[in-house]
């Protein structure tokens, strides 16, 4: 055992060391040279009595000489306790003169002694290092008289604080208070408290080195006050912890008892079994580390909530969602390009652009395994197969298919989910769809994305920005889950009838693929390959009962349907199947051959017929082409004149742009009146009326400009417009024909209506490459750069007089630029 160590418990818990009044030795009786006993881990004060265990050879030699010569020794604290052979630099300069009161030999080289502190001294210098340390010293006395009033007040405060500290430490004996009260000397009181308060060695040494009595008492008062606050806080924390522990232990004990009773009665609660099962599901779900941490925390909280509590249901439902989501389940993609091509061709006729894009994705996916899912947007009129195409793509790729209808969604929470604080809260539609799919990489169809709304509950299209951004959707945050979910593996396919309602930032995140209407030939092929077999199956018929000829399909597509898609065509085929089913169910067994005449018997009079020739039998009627959400349509413009004062009336629910086109056309016509053989003053006693039939349908846009001008020219010249001709293009005041959009849809509409000639702006020639080959082959296209060319091509004969100037109307001379 090392020497100079205090024996027994620590100073904080031990009974205060007995103190004798200082001054038992006079300053003159203290030798100028003292043997020095190094002390570690403690500070020895005058008046204190301290037991020590001694083991070092130097110290043993010191105490033997001291006892033999009955002399006092000096006790000085080491700066570093681990130093085994301290020198002058390893010792503090202030120590305590001590007398050996008792010495016991505990073994061959071990002694136990008790020393009593007598007075302070300061080390001047070391005079001997072997066989033990000796130093020349200077005795130190208190500088302030103990009778000072301020010292007396400090003593009272010290005793008061000491009592409070002793009360806060129940491990101290009751005699400790009596001991403090019995001391009358203020320096003795300060040293006693400093010796027994649990503070660092450096702070105790500072008290020992403070010679001024008032300063020393103030320092001890500060140490004692701090000790009191620490004890108060410690007791408060201890009480709180004990209270919480006892409450928790009591609940645990009662629950264990309840569990044991239920097991004994065979009534083991379902809640415990469900929680164990839930824990297993969470383990098998393959949760990411951060999600697993949240789930385990919530599960531990759930175990402490009573099952009857409403909060239990909320937490349980949340964990069920976490466990049911496909965090790590991936379906294996079928990357066989040829198989995908055959599947797409089998399910859908035409639509080469979409098929090409899907095959490109599979090819890249085959070469690069970590490719993110594409975000496609199929835009086209109703009935062209956008939604069914998603199912076909999922089948071709070998993935799960989920459909998410966005039409009419106005609440942002439908996308991001509700916070769990709300009653009945649920995740958003995307998380619900992922649960339904059961795989992390399904094909997700976002139907009718252009029908999203916005109101006071937020803007769902803005919430979709994160979902449809490949850079963000790997950490999609649903308000209900409140943890990141990876949507980057999902193949998103959105559908829309129009692009305009889709906000720009959302449109920018998607790859737009346009699907346009079908030609008559394509519709007949689709009906033959897909629609007829499907309707036969749905009506319980087979090819043994009915045959629908190509002639019947032609009649259906031309006389009974007039649309971009094939929905109405399918309905008419269903009408035929039902009529045949009635006869088969009535006992008619012979096979029925449905031709064109049989179609008319079943469906009644024809619903559509070519009215172009009929409408253009009189001058003043022209046929235009318009783009609609349904793909494209014919637009008839009728003009008439009557006696009046030069006014022009426009009817047919027109927009501002179309009204301006009519005004521009009239102005151009007036400027060319002379070359067209029209009286330049024709408006003086004449009113004009332009009417756009289908008056209940709003119409707008600049593309009817050439059609309006043609109708007015036909009216005023008396030359009829050709019945097999339709036109589109924007007309300017100078007579130029500017390009317009929607050429493919307009040409297909003309083809459906039986138009043989179409007049287009020259700069729209390039747009014909998207038009199906059948329509291109059956229609004659005339490309015009000026309105004069349009009039010569559209009217039955040239409206210009022989030798008339067909150049652009003269423009006013340019005026010099005026700068303000």
Short mmCIF file of N, CA and C in Angstrom, two decimals, residues 30-38 62 71-76 86-89 91-97 121-130 132-139:
data_model
loop_
_atom_site.label_atom_id
_atom_site.label_comp_id
_atom_site.label_asym_id
_atom_site.label_seq_id
_atom_site.Cartn_x
_atom_site.Cartn_y
_atom_site.Cartn_z
N UNK A 30 8.92 26.05 16.51
CA UNK A 30 8.97 25.35 15.21
C UNK A 30 10.40 25.45 14.69
N UNK A 31 11.08 24.34 14.46
CA UNK A 31 12.47 24.37 13.97
C UNK A 31 12.54 25.04 12.61
N UNK A 32 13.70 25.60 12.32
CA UNK A 32 13.89 26.25 11.02
C UNK A 32 14.02 25.21 9.90
N UNK A 33 14.44 23.99 10.25
CA UNK A 33 14.53 22.91 9.25
C UNK A 33 13.63 21.78 9.72
N UNK A 34 12.71 21.34 8.81
CA UNK A 34 11.76 20.28 9.14
C UNK A 34 11.88 19.13 8.15
N UNK A 35 11.76 17.88 8.67
CA UNK A 35 11.62 16.75 7.74
C UNK A 35 10.25 16.85 7.03
N UNK A 36 10.24 16.62 5.75
CA UNK A 36 9.01 16.81 4.96
C UNK A 36 8.41 15.46 4.58
N UNK A 37 7.12 15.28 4.92
CA UNK A 37 6.36 14.07 4.55
C UNK A 37 5.41 14.45 3.39
N UNK A 38 5.70 13.95 2.15
CA UNK A 38 4.80 14.27 1.01
C UNK A 38 3.45 13.55 1.18
N UNK A 62 11.86 8.64 7.78
CA UNK A 62 11.51 9.94 8.37
C UNK A 62 10.77 9.75 9.69
N UNK A 71 10.33 14.81 17.60
CA UNK A 71 10.28 16.11 16.93
C UNK A 71 9.09 16.19 15.98
N UNK A 72 8.73 17.43 15.64
CA UNK A 72 7.61 17.65 14.73
C UNK A 72 8.08 17.47 13.28
N UNK A 73 7.11 17.25 12.38
CA UNK A 73 7.42 17.07 10.96
C UNK A 73 6.55 18.05 10.14
N UNK A 74 6.93 18.18 8.89
CA UNK A 74 6.12 19.02 7.99
C UNK A 74 5.37 18.16 6.96
N UNK A 75 4.06 18.37 6.87
CA UNK A 75 3.23 17.60 5.89
C UNK A 75 2.87 18.54 4.73
N UNK A 76 3.31 18.17 3.51
CA UNK A 76 3.08 19.01 2.32
C UNK A 76 2.42 18.14 1.22
N UNK A 86 8.95 12.47 -5.11
CA UNK A 86 8.79 13.90 -5.39
C UNK A 86 10.02 14.70 -4.98
N UNK A 87 10.26 15.76 -5.78
CA UNK A 87 11.31 16.71 -5.46
C UNK A 87 10.70 18.05 -5.10
N UNK A 88 11.54 19.10 -5.09
CA UNK A 88 11.06 20.43 -4.68
C UNK A 88 9.97 20.94 -5.61
N UNK A 89 10.10 20.69 -6.93
CA UNK A 89 9.11 21.21 -7.89
C UNK A 89 7.81 20.43 -7.86
N UNK A 91 6.17 19.61 -5.07
CA UNK A 91 5.44 19.89 -3.83
C UNK A 91 4.91 21.31 -3.83
N UNK A 92 3.74 21.50 -3.19
CA UNK A 92 3.24 22.85 -2.96
C UNK A 92 4.17 23.53 -1.96
N UNK A 93 4.13 24.84 -1.89
CA UNK A 93 5.05 25.58 -1.01
C UNK A 93 4.47 25.81 0.38
N UNK A 94 3.17 25.53 0.57
CA UNK A 94 2.53 25.72 1.88
C UNK A 94 2.14 24.36 2.43
N UNK A 95 2.49 24.14 3.74
CA UNK A 95 2.16 22.88 4.38
C UNK A 95 1.75 23.08 5.83
N UNK A 96 1.66 21.99 6.56
CA UNK A 96 1.20 22.02 7.95
C UNK A 96 2.22 21.31 8.86
N UNK A 97 2.59 22.01 9.94
CA UNK A 97 3.46 21.39 10.96
C UNK A 97 2.61 20.37 11.71
N UNK A 121 3.06 26.48 7.62
CA UNK A 121 4.43 26.92 7.35
C UNK A 121 4.61 27.01 5.84
N UNK A 122 5.62 27.78 5.47
CA UNK A 122 5.93 27.94 4.05
C UNK A 122 7.32 27.37 3.79
N UNK A 123 7.47 26.58 2.74
CA UNK A 123 8.75 25.97 2.39
C UNK A 123 9.59 27.04 1.69
N UNK A 124 10.80 27.24 2.22
CA UNK A 124 11.71 28.20 1.60
C UNK A 124 12.59 27.51 0.58
N UNK A 125 13.25 26.43 0.97
CA UNK A 125 14.01 25.62 0.01
C UNK A 125 14.35 24.28 0.65
N UNK A 126 14.63 23.31 -0.22
CA UNK A 126 15.00 21.97 0.26
C UNK A 126 16.49 21.95 0.62
N UNK A 127 16.79 21.34 1.75
CA UNK A 127 18.20 21.25 2.17
C UNK A 127 18.69 19.83 2.16
N UNK A 128 17.78 18.84 1.98
CA UNK A 128 18.20 17.43 1.98
C UNK A 128 17.17 16.61 1.19
N UNK A 129 17.67 15.65 0.41
CA UNK A 129 16.76 14.78 -0.35
C UNK A 129 16.90 13.32 0.07
N UNK A 130 17.97 12.95 0.74
CA UNK A 130 18.16 11.56 1.19
C UNK A 130 18.73 11.60 2.62
N UNK A 132 15.65 11.16 3.44
CA UNK A 132 14.30 11.68 3.25
C UNK A 132 14.43 13.18 3.08
N UNK A 133 13.32 13.83 2.70
CA UNK A 133 13.34 15.26 2.40
C UNK A 133 13.42 16.08 3.68
N UNK A 134 14.25 17.14 3.61
CA UNK A 134 14.27 18.15 4.66
C UNK A 134 14.24 19.51 4.00
N UNK A 135 13.55 20.47 4.66
CA UNK A 135 13.43 21.80 4.05
C UNK A 135 13.56 22.87 5.11
N UNK A 136 14.09 24.01 4.67
CA UNK A 136 14.11 25.17 5.56
C UNK A 136 12.75 25.84 5.41
N UNK A 137 12.13 26.15 6.56
CA UNK A 137 10.75 26.62 6.53
C UNK A 137 10.62 27.93 7.28
N UNK A 138 9.43 28.55 7.07
CA UNK A 138 9.10 29.80 7.76
C UNK A 138 7.69 29.65 8.30
N UNK A 139 7.51 29.76 9.61
CA UNK A 139 6.19 29.61 10.22
C UNK A 139 5.29 30.76 9.81
#
